[in-house]
mmCIF file of C-alpha atoms and ligand atoms in Angstrom:
data_model
loop_
_atom_site.group_PDB
_atom_site.id
_atom_site.type_symbol
_atom_site.label_atom_id
_atom_site.label_comp_id
_atom_site.label_asym_id
_atom_site.label_seq_id
_atom_site.Cartn_x
_atom_site.Cartn_y
_atom_site.Cartn_z
ATOM 1 C CA MET A 286 -0.257 5.586 24.985
ATOM 2 C CA THR A 287 2.718 3.430 25.939
ATOM 3 C CA PHE A 288 3.250 0.468 23.665
ATOM 4 C CA GLN A 289 4.734 -2.655 25.130
ATOM 5 C CA LYS A 290 6.479 -5.447 23.352
ATOM 6 C CA ALA A 291 4.249 -8.492 23.709
ATOM 7 C CA PHE A 292 6.179 -11.076 21.719
ATOM 8 C CA ALA A 293 9.801 -12.107 21.591
ATOM 9 C CA ILE A 294 9.461 -13.811 18.189
ATOM 10 C CA PRO A 295 9.984 -11.591 15.135
ATOM 11 C CA LEU A 296 6.685 -10.952 13.341
ATOM 12 C CA VAL A 297 7.996 -8.754 10.573
ATOM 13 C CA ALA A 298 8.836 -9.569 6.981
ATOM 14 C CA ALA A 299 11.654 -11.961 6.273
ATOM 15 C CA ALA A 300 13.689 -10.639 3.352
ATOM 16 C CA SER A 301 15.792 -12.677 0.978
ATOM 17 C CA MET A 302 17.838 -12.116 -2.192
ATOM 18 C CA LEU A 303 16.282 -13.528 -5.375
ATOM 19 C CA ALA A 304 18.440 -15.063 -8.131
ATOM 20 C CA THR A 305 17.765 -11.875 -10.103
ATOM 21 C CA GLY A 306 19.501 -9.875 -7.397
ATOM 22 C CA ALA A 307 16.263 -8.170 -6.262
ATOM 23 C CA TRP A 308 15.050 -8.295 -2.665
ATOM 24 C CA ALA A 309 11.921 -10.291 -1.912
ATOM 25 C CA ALA A 310 9.946 -10.136 1.273
ATOM 26 C CA THR A 311 7.400 -12.346 2.977
ATOM 27 C CA PHE A 312 5.096 -10.207 5.110
ATOM 28 C CA LYS A 313 3.190 -11.577 8.074
ATOM 29 C CA VAL A 314 -0.522 -10.881 8.411
ATOM 30 C CA ALA A 315 -2.336 -11.492 11.701
ATOM 31 C CA VAL A 316 -6.040 -12.295 11.330
ATOM 32 C CA GLY A 317 -8.138 -12.129 14.508
ATOM 33 C CA ASP A 318 -10.951 -14.463 13.400
ATOM 34 C CA ALA A 319 -10.941 -18.034 12.167
ATOM 35 C CA GLN A 320 -10.860 -18.854 8.458
ATOM 36 C CA GLY A 321 -14.218 -18.472 6.745
ATOM 37 C CA GLY A 322 -15.142 -15.047 8.135
ATOM 38 C CA THR A 323 -15.028 -11.595 6.587
ATOM 39 C CA GLN A 324 -11.545 -10.886 7.956
ATOM 40 C CA TRP A 325 -10.197 -13.993 6.253
ATOM 41 C CA GLU A 326 -11.962 -13.138 3.005
ATOM 42 C CA LEU A 327 -10.424 -9.647 3.025
ATOM 43 C CA ALA A 328 -6.955 -10.984 3.833
ATOM 44 C CA THR A 329 -7.011 -13.710 1.166
ATOM 45 C CA LYS A 330 -8.187 -11.265 -1.518
ATOM 46 C CA PHE A 331 -5.512 -8.778 -0.421
ATOM 47 C CA LYS A 332 -2.860 -11.501 -0.585
ATOM 48 C CA GLN A 333 -3.930 -12.535 -4.080
ATOM 49 C CA SER A 334 -3.970 -8.940 -5.404
ATOM 50 C CA PHE A 335 -0.748 -7.892 -3.721
ATOM 51 C CA GLU A 336 1.222 -10.954 -4.830
ATOM 52 C CA GLN A 337 -0.048 -10.553 -8.366
ATOM 53 C CA LYS A 338 0.810 -6.831 -8.452
ATOM 54 C CA THR A 339 4.345 -7.484 -7.239
ATOM 55 C CA GLY A 340 4.774 -10.245 -9.815
ATOM 56 C CA GLY A 341 5.068 -12.898 -7.118
ATOM 57 C CA LYS A 342 8.232 -11.271 -5.818
ATOM 58 C CA HIS A 343 6.695 -10.388 -2.446
ATOM 59 C CA LYS A 344 4.518 -12.775 -0.470
ATOM 60 C CA LEU A 345 2.097 -12.658 2.425
ATOM 61 C CA ASP A 346 1.698 -15.320 5.107
ATOM 62 C CA LEU A 347 -1.689 -15.257 6.835
ATOM 63 C CA PHE A 348 -2.078 -16.333 10.481
ATOM 64 C CA PRO A 349 -5.794 -16.703 11.367
ATOM 65 C CA ASN A 350 -7.544 -17.232 14.683
ATOM 66 C CA GLY A 351 -5.403 -14.936 16.788
ATOM 67 C CA GLN A 352 -2.258 -17.048 16.293
ATOM 68 C CA LEU A 353 -0.121 -13.892 16.468
ATOM 69 C CA GLY A 354 -1.763 -12.647 19.651
ATOM 70 C CA SER A 355 -4.933 -10.867 20.705
ATOM 71 C CA GLU A 356 -6.234 -8.175 18.353
ATOM 72 C CA GLU A 357 -5.022 -5.522 20.806
ATOM 73 C CA ASP A 358 -1.539 -7.112 20.841
ATOM 74 C CA THR A 359 -1.393 -6.983 17.057
ATOM 75 C CA VAL A 360 -2.055 -3.221 17.031
ATOM 76 C CA ASN A 361 0.624 -2.840 19.661
ATOM 77 C CA ASN A 362 3.116 -4.898 17.662
ATOM 78 C CA ALA A 363 2.356 -3.246 14.335
ATOM 79 C CA SER A 364 2.723 0.143 15.963
ATOM 80 C CA MET A 365 6.198 -0.827 17.134
ATOM 81 C CA GLY A 366 7.078 -2.247 13.731
ATOM 82 C CA THR A 367 7.410 -5.820 15.014
ATOM 83 C CA LEU A 368 4.374 -7.039 13.017
ATOM 84 C CA ASP A 369 3.666 -6.177 9.372
ATOM 85 C CA PHE A 370 -0.124 -6.394 8.930
ATOM 86 C CA SER A 371 -3.200 -7.192 11.000
ATOM 87 C CA VAL A 372 -6.894 -7.603 10.206
ATOM 88 C CA LEU A 373 -9.044 -6.938 13.230
ATOM 89 C CA ALA A 374 -12.265 -5.345 14.399
ATOM 90 C CA VAL A 375 -12.175 -1.549 14.480
ATOM 91 C CA ASN A 376 -13.487 -1.590 18.041
ATOM 92 C CA ASN A 377 -10.146 -3.089 19.057
ATOM 93 C CA VAL A 378 -8.270 -0.236 17.319
ATOM 94 C CA THR A 379 -10.223 2.433 19.234
ATOM 95 C CA PRO A 380 -8.170 2.154 22.464
ATOM 96 C CA PHE A 381 -5.081 3.083 20.406
ATOM 97 C CA SER A 382 -6.656 5.776 18.212
ATOM 98 C CA PRO A 383 -9.889 6.978 19.831
ATOM 99 C CA SER A 384 -11.232 8.933 16.835
ATOM 100 C CA VAL A 385 -12.143 5.673 15.031
ATOM 101 C CA GLY A 386 -14.684 5.304 17.839
ATOM 102 C CA VAL A 387 -17.059 7.363 15.726
ATOM 103 C CA LEU A 388 -17.608 4.150 13.717
ATOM 104 C CA THR A 389 -18.662 2.275 16.864
ATOM 105 C CA LEU A 390 -21.074 4.849 18.288
ATOM 106 C CA PRO A 391 -24.373 3.013 18.576
ATOM 107 C CA TYR A 392 -26.895 3.431 15.760
ATOM 108 C CA VAL A 393 -24.772 5.873 13.718
ATOM 109 C CA ILE A 394 -24.128 3.559 10.751
ATOM 110 C CA GLN A 395 -27.422 2.011 9.717
ATOM 111 C CA SER A 396 -26.591 -0.065 6.645
ATOM 112 C CA ALA A 397 -23.723 -1.747 4.812
ATOM 113 C CA GLU A 398 -23.950 0.948 2.151
ATOM 114 C CA GLU A 399 -23.508 3.661 4.788
ATOM 115 C CA ALA A 400 -20.508 1.781 6.200
ATOM 116 C CA LYS A 401 -18.907 1.795 2.756
ATOM 117 C CA THR A 402 -19.678 5.466 2.135
ATOM 118 C CA ILE A 403 -17.971 6.456 5.369
ATOM 119 C CA THR A 404 -14.906 4.227 5.155
ATOM 120 C CA MET A 405 -14.113 4.713 1.457
ATOM 121 C CA GLY A 406 -14.669 8.480 1.471
ATOM 122 C CA GLU A 407 -13.194 11.591 3.069
ATOM 123 C CA ILE A 408 -13.909 10.428 6.623
ATOM 124 C CA GLY A 409 -12.100 7.133 6.021
ATOM 125 C CA LYS A 410 -9.044 9.097 4.875
ATOM 126 C CA GLU A 411 -9.157 11.283 7.991
ATOM 127 C CA LEU A 412 -9.431 8.256 10.269
ATOM 128 C CA THR A 413 -6.446 6.631 8.557
ATOM 129 C CA ALA A 414 -4.373 9.789 9.038
ATOM 130 C CA ASN A 415 -5.364 9.675 12.709
ATOM 131 C CA THR A 416 -4.318 6.044 13.190
ATOM 132 C CA VAL A 417 -0.940 6.853 11.625
ATOM 133 C CA ARG A 418 -0.581 9.846 13.963
ATOM 134 C CA ASP A 419 -1.824 8.093 17.136
ATOM 135 C CA ALA A 420 -0.677 4.509 16.729
ATOM 136 C CA ASN A 421 1.812 4.371 13.845
ATOM 137 C CA VAL A 422 -0.498 2.059 11.871
ATOM 138 C CA ARG A 423 -2.133 2.782 8.520
ATOM 139 C CA ILE A 424 -5.549 1.450 7.485
ATOM 140 C CA VAL A 425 -5.224 0.021 3.964
ATOM 141 C CA GLY A 426 -8.496 -1.895 3.605
ATOM 142 C CA TRP A 427 -11.843 -2.612 5.216
ATOM 143 C CA ALA A 428 -13.811 -5.787 5.770
ATOM 144 C CA TYR A 429 -17.557 -5.181 5.912
ATOM 145 C CA SER A 430 -18.970 -7.709 8.323
ATOM 146 C CA GLY A 431 -22.607 -6.835 8.941
ATOM 147 C CA PHE A 432 -24.360 -5.756 12.107
ATOM 148 C CA ARG A 433 -23.224 -7.172 15.417
ATOM 149 C CA VAL A 434 -26.021 -9.368 16.725
ATOM 150 C CA LEU A 435 -26.386 -10.428 20.332
ATOM 151 C CA THR A 436 -25.980 -14.113 21.145
ATOM 152 C CA ASN A 437 -26.502 -15.937 24.433
ATOM 153 C CA SER A 438 -26.848 -19.429 25.799
ATOM 154 C CA LYS A 439 -29.766 -18.871 28.175
ATOM 155 C CA LYS A 440 -32.946 -17.323 26.765
ATOM 156 C CA PRO A 441 -34.504 -15.382 23.924
ATOM 157 C CA VAL A 442 -33.869 -11.652 24.359
ATOM 158 C CA ARG A 443 -36.355 -9.298 22.710
ATOM 159 C CA THR A 444 -36.513 -6.458 25.221
ATOM 160 C CA LEU A 445 -34.141 -4.681 27.594
ATOM 161 C CA ALA A 446 -35.963 -6.434 30.444
ATOM 162 C CA ASP A 447 -34.974 -9.801 28.898
ATOM 163 C CA LEU A 448 -31.328 -8.683 28.822
ATOM 164 C CA GLN A 449 -31.131 -8.042 32.558
ATOM 165 C CA GLY A 450 -29.209 -10.685 34.505
ATOM 166 C CA LEU A 451 -27.214 -11.934 31.508
ATOM 167 C CA LYS A 452 -23.420 -11.792 31.629
ATOM 168 C CA ILE A 453 -22.361 -10.384 28.266
ATOM 169 C CA ARG A 454 -18.778 -10.250 27.007
ATOM 170 C CA VAL A 455 -17.811 -7.069 25.172
ATOM 171 C CA PRO A 456 -14.515 -5.990 23.607
ATOM 172 C CA LYS A 457 -12.322 -3.758 25.770
ATOM 173 C CA ASN A 458 -14.006 -0.780 24.182
ATOM 174 C CA GLU A 459 -15.401 2.055 26.302
ATOM 175 C CA ILE A 460 -18.182 2.877 23.840
ATOM 176 C CA MET A 461 -19.516 -0.663 23.784
ATOM 177 C CA ILE A 462 -19.240 -0.931 27.559
ATOM 178 C CA ALA A 463 -21.196 2.324 27.912
ATOM 179 C CA THR A 464 -23.828 1.062 25.477
ATOM 180 C CA TYR A 465 -24.580 -2.029 27.558
ATOM 181 C CA GLN A 466 -24.570 0.101 30.704
ATOM 182 C CA ALA A 467 -27.168 2.343 29.068
ATOM 183 C CA TRP A 468 -29.153 -0.837 28.445
ATOM 184 C CA GLY A 469 -29.006 -1.562 32.177
ATOM 185 C CA ILE A 470 -26.292 -4.197 32.573
ATOM 186 C CA ASN A 471 -22.598 -4.200 33.409
ATOM 187 C CA PRO A 472 -20.908 -6.145 30.607
ATOM 188 C CA THR A 473 -17.658 -8.094 30.924
ATOM 189 C CA PRO A 474 -14.785 -6.624 28.847
ATOM 190 C CA MET A 475 -12.600 -9.421 27.516
ATOM 191 C CA ALA A 476 -10.091 -9.996 24.701
ATOM 192 C CA TRP A 477 -11.523 -11.596 21.577
ATOM 193 C CA SER A 478 -9.003 -14.427 21.752
ATOM 194 C CA GLU A 479 -10.478 -15.528 25.111
ATOM 195 C CA THR A 480 -14.128 -15.278 24.138
ATOM 196 C CA PHE A 481 -14.896 -18.750 22.775
ATOM 197 C CA THR A 482 -13.492 -20.457 25.885
ATOM 198 C CA ALA A 483 -15.332 -18.039 28.175
ATOM 199 C CA LEU A 484 -18.621 -18.845 26.411
ATOM 200 C CA GLN A 485 -17.874 -22.557 26.458
ATOM 201 C CA GLN A 486 -17.039 -22.583 30.153
ATOM 202 C CA ARG A 487 -20.055 -20.374 30.912
ATOM 203 C CA VAL A 488 -17.869 -17.656 32.432
ATOM 204 C CA VAL A 489 -20.113 -15.373 30.369
ATOM 205 C CA ASP A 490 -23.558 -16.074 28.880
ATOM 206 C CA GLY A 491 -23.264 -14.153 25.650
ATOM 207 C CA GLN A 492 -21.516 -11.699 23.354
ATOM 208 C CA ASP A 493 -22.181 -9.755 20.161
ATOM 209 C CA ASN A 494 -20.637 -10.108 16.707
ATOM 210 C CA PRO A 495 -21.918 -10.348 13.119
ATOM 211 C CA TYR A 496 -23.660 -13.482 11.817
ATOM 212 C CA ILE A 497 -20.674 -14.359 9.645
ATOM 213 C CA THR A 498 -18.293 -14.100 12.599
ATOM 214 C CA VAL A 499 -20.616 -16.149 14.817
ATOM 215 C CA ALA A 500 -20.521 -18.916 12.196
ATOM 216 C CA ALA A 501 -16.773 -18.675 11.455
ATOM 217 C CA MET A 502 -15.985 -18.890 15.171
ATOM 218 C CA LYS A 503 -18.429 -21.811 15.637
ATOM 219 C CA PHE A 504 -20.269 -19.956 18.384
ATOM 220 C CA ASN A 505 -23.343 -22.012 17.445
ATOM 221 C CA GLU A 506 -21.673 -24.827 19.423
ATOM 222 C CA VAL A 507 -21.813 -22.802 22.634
ATOM 223 C CA GLN A 508 -24.672 -20.320 22.067
ATOM 224 C CA LYS A 509 -28.365 -20.893 21.370
ATOM 225 C CA TYR A 510 -30.162 -17.536 20.971
ATOM 226 C CA ILE A 511 -29.544 -14.600 18.651
ATOM 227 C CA THR A 512 -31.151 -11.186 18.932
ATOM 228 C CA ASN A 513 -31.149 -9.317 15.682
ATOM 229 C CA VAL A 514 -29.947 -5.916 16.962
ATOM 230 C CA ARG A 515 -28.330 -3.349 14.700
ATOM 231 C CA TYR A 516 -26.480 -1.084 17.132
ATOM 232 C CA VAL A 517 -23.022 -1.390 15.539
ATOM 233 C CA PHE A 518 -22.126 -2.264 11.973
ATOM 234 C CA SER A 519 -18.923 -4.251 12.281
ATOM 235 C CA LEU A 520 -16.009 -2.793 10.350
ATOM 236 C CA GLU A 521 -12.749 -4.673 10.339
ATOM 237 C CA PRO A 522 -9.764 -2.800 8.962
ATOM 238 C CA MET A 523 -6.562 -4.215 7.597
ATOM 239 C CA ILE A 524 -3.741 -2.214 9.146
ATOM 240 C CA VAL A 525 -0.078 -2.094 8.158
ATOM 241 C CA SER A 526 2.701 -0.980 10.438
ATOM 242 C CA GLU A 527 3.572 2.545 9.304
ATOM 243 C CA SER A 528 7.267 1.815 9.962
ATOM 244 C CA VAL A 529 7.072 -1.219 7.667
ATOM 245 C CA PHE A 530 5.061 0.721 5.054
ATOM 246 C CA LYS A 531 7.530 3.614 5.009
ATOM 247 C CA ARG A 532 10.451 1.251 4.454
ATOM 248 C CA GLN A 533 8.918 -0.079 1.205
ATOM 249 C CA PRO A 534 9.833 1.305 -2.211
ATOM 250 C CA ALA A 535 7.142 3.335 -4.002
ATOM 251 C CA ASP A 536 5.965 0.442 -6.204
ATOM 252 C CA VAL A 537 5.371 -1.826 -3.192
ATOM 253 C CA GLN A 538 3.542 0.929 -1.307
ATOM 254 C CA LYS A 539 1.361 1.445 -4.387
ATOM 255 C CA ALA A 540 0.663 -2.295 -4.588
ATOM 256 C CA ILE A 541 -0.337 -2.333 -0.902
ATOM 257 C CA LEU A 542 -2.786 0.560 -1.320
ATOM 258 C CA GLU A 543 -4.305 -0.786 -4.536
ATOM 259 C CA ALA A 544 -4.626 -4.311 -3.169
ATOM 260 C CA GLY A 545 -6.327 -2.820 -0.089
ATOM 261 C CA ASN A 546 -8.913 -1.040 -2.235
ATOM 262 C CA GLU A 547 -9.608 -4.127 -4.296
ATOM 263 C CA ALA A 548 -9.926 -6.274 -1.174
ATOM 264 C CA SER A 549 -12.373 -3.775 0.379
ATOM 265 C CA GLU A 550 -14.568 -3.811 -2.743
ATOM 266 C CA HIS A 551 -14.456 -7.590 -2.716
ATOM 267 C CA SER A 552 -15.372 -7.699 0.979
ATOM 268 C CA TYR A 553 -18.496 -5.598 0.425
ATOM 269 C CA LYS A 554 -19.641 -7.779 -2.437
ATOM 270 C CA TRP A 555 -18.928 -10.938 -0.464
ATOM 271 C CA LEU A 556 -21.003 -9.712 2.496
ATOM 272 C CA MET A 557 -23.941 -9.020 0.186
ATOM 273 C CA GLU A 558 -23.701 -12.502 -1.318
ATOM 274 C CA THR A 559 -23.064 -14.426 1.899
ATOM 275 C CA GLU A 560 -24.793 -13.003 4.971
ATOM 276 C CA ASP A 561 -28.306 -14.314 4.263
ATOM 277 C CA LYS A 562 -27.074 -17.819 3.642
ATOM 278 C CA ILE A 563 -25.014 -17.819 6.842
ATOM 279 C CA ARG A 564 -28.038 -16.643 8.822
ATOM 280 C CA LYS A 565 -30.021 -19.575 7.442
ATOM 281 C CA ASP A 566 -27.151 -21.963 8.181
ATOM 282 C CA LEU A 567 -27.081 -20.815 11.808
ATOM 283 C CA THR A 568 -30.807 -21.500 12.125
ATOM 284 C CA ALA A 569 -30.361 -24.905 10.502
ATOM 285 C CA MET A 570 -27.640 -25.641 13.057
ATOM 286 C CA GLY A 571 -30.124 -25.012 15.879
ATOM 287 C CA MET A 572 -29.813 -21.344 16.754
ATOM 288 C CA GLN A 573 -32.972 -19.345 17.375
ATOM 289 C CA ILE A 574 -33.060 -15.853 15.868
ATOM 290 C CA ASP A 575 -35.413 -13.204 17.282
ATOM 291 C CA ASP A 576 -35.936 -9.580 16.354
ATOM 292 C CA ALA A 577 -35.798 -7.004 19.121
ATOM 293 C CA ALA A 578 -39.333 -5.923 20.084
ATOM 294 C CA ASN A 579 -40.954 -2.809 18.569
ATOM 295 C CA GLY A 580 -38.353 -2.255 15.908
ATOM 296 C CA GLU A 581 -35.622 -2.063 18.568
ATOM 297 C CA LYS A 582 -37.019 1.296 19.761
ATOM 298 C CA GLU A 583 -36.059 1.048 23.421
ATOM 299 C CA PHE A 584 -32.523 -0.160 22.579
ATOM 300 C CA ILE A 585 -32.081 2.817 20.222
ATOM 301 C CA ALA A 586 -33.526 5.388 22.597
ATOM 302 C CA LYS A 587 -31.372 4.370 25.551
ATOM 303 C CA ALA A 588 -28.164 3.949 23.562
ATOM 304 C CA SER A 589 -27.975 6.823 21.134
ATOM 305 C CA THR A 590 -29.148 9.599 23.423
ATOM 306 C CA ALA A 591 -27.249 8.427 26.480
ATOM 307 C CA VAL A 592 -24.028 7.261 24.875
ATOM 308 C CA TRP A 593 -23.055 9.682 22.088
ATOM 309 C CA PRO A 594 -22.301 12.777 24.236
ATOM 310 C CA LYS A 595 -19.973 10.811 26.519
ATOM 311 C CA PHE A 596 -17.602 10.243 23.600
ATOM 312 C CA TYR A 597 -17.656 13.583 21.760
ATOM 313 C CA GLN A 598 -14.291 14.466 23.248
ATOM 314 C CA SER A 599 -12.555 11.162 22.487
ATOM 315 C CA ILE A 600 -13.720 11.080 18.851
ATOM 316 C CA GLY A 601 -12.313 14.576 18.351
ATOM 317 C CA GLY A 602 -15.379 16.702 19.032
ATOM 318 C CA LYS A 603 -19.120 16.634 18.350
ATOM 319 C CA ASP A 604 -18.457 18.094 14.902
ATOM 320 C CA LYS A 605 -16.809 14.776 13.886
ATOM 321 C CA LEU A 606 -20.050 12.915 14.532
ATOM 322 C CA ASP A 607 -22.029 15.716 12.868
ATOM 323 C CA LYS A 608 -19.813 15.379 9.788
ATOM 324 C CA VAL A 609 -20.491 11.639 9.625
ATOM 325 C CA LEU A 610 -24.232 12.189 10.008
ATOM 326 C CA LYS A 611 -24.197 14.932 7.362
ATOM 327 C CA THR A 612 -22.288 12.683 4.968
ATOM 328 C CA LEU A 613 -25.020 10.121 5.509
ATOM 329 C CA GLY A 614 -27.691 12.707 4.743
ATOM 330 C CA ARG A 615 -29.104 12.964 8.283
HETATM 331 C C1 LIG O 908 -14.450 -8.473 19.076
HETATM 332 O O1 LIG O 908 -15.609 -8.741 19.437
HETATM 333 O O2 LIG O 908 -13.508 -8.290 19.841
HETATM 334 C C2 LIG O 908 -14.200 -8.408 17.617
HETATM 335 O O3 LIG O 908 -15.275 -7.817 16.975
HETATM 336 C C3 LIG O 908 -13.992 -9.765 17.106
HETATM 337 C C4 LIG O 908 -13.517 -9.839 15.710
HETATM 338 O O4 LIG O 908 -12.444 -9.363 15.411
HETATM 339 O O5 LIG O 908 -14.208 -10.408 14.863
#
């Protein structure tokens, strides 16, 4: 993949000399979502842990709401070493390092606990090695965001028949595009940073993202209906530019990795404590939540059987999916 420079402004750490003679750095962290979501929670916990571990010598500046560019741009910039850190949805990393697509295959991960097992274990380590190899970015933490639910402004959707005719925005992610195609519609791939405006201006009717993201992004202002589907559990990694990481002394690298682990643990706990309340808040703010009919059976049947084989090659072979399923005891 060719990486192109998207920004002229420097996005990497500014370094300065402390009175003690030691170097101090302020690292920049792009956050795709608005404050209040799981990405923000991960980034703020990471900041707190990292700054404390480095004795306040090194700092992090957080830039929420896509201020440093679209999520795809931030991967691009981190890979070139012109951005330090980014927190973004894993589906927007997939175009740069296709093997992480195994996390987005529909109906593979079926609970938050499974998401944690996969990301914090052997498979998570393999995927990180792959992102370093493919895109020069290292995954140092994970936000656990809950299942992506379908929202739209037009009508309740409980069946695939209800979905037909709706214009649904999806990330620029081949697996998610193929999933909607298997469900019988041609979705509209669009950058995350453009999605709110597209919903507001009715360029598209709907999109999917977790409850917490829907609330953080204030989609309730432009969407009315939610369908409680569970086709993708949203995982949102914190990535660091491998060039930036490699330049750090051992103690700073250690602080980055430890802070990432602590922030991931925090994120999981926070999801458990928060998601139910947010779902209720969305209902109180006027959104209507429906379950998919018949336990989502027709969505599952069309998506898993039709979609998985198309991506065996890009995720690194069918055995990669088999390994994930085996790890999950299936
Ligand atoms: C997307 O839909 O592009 C992402 O999942 C949005 C996000 O980063 O929350």
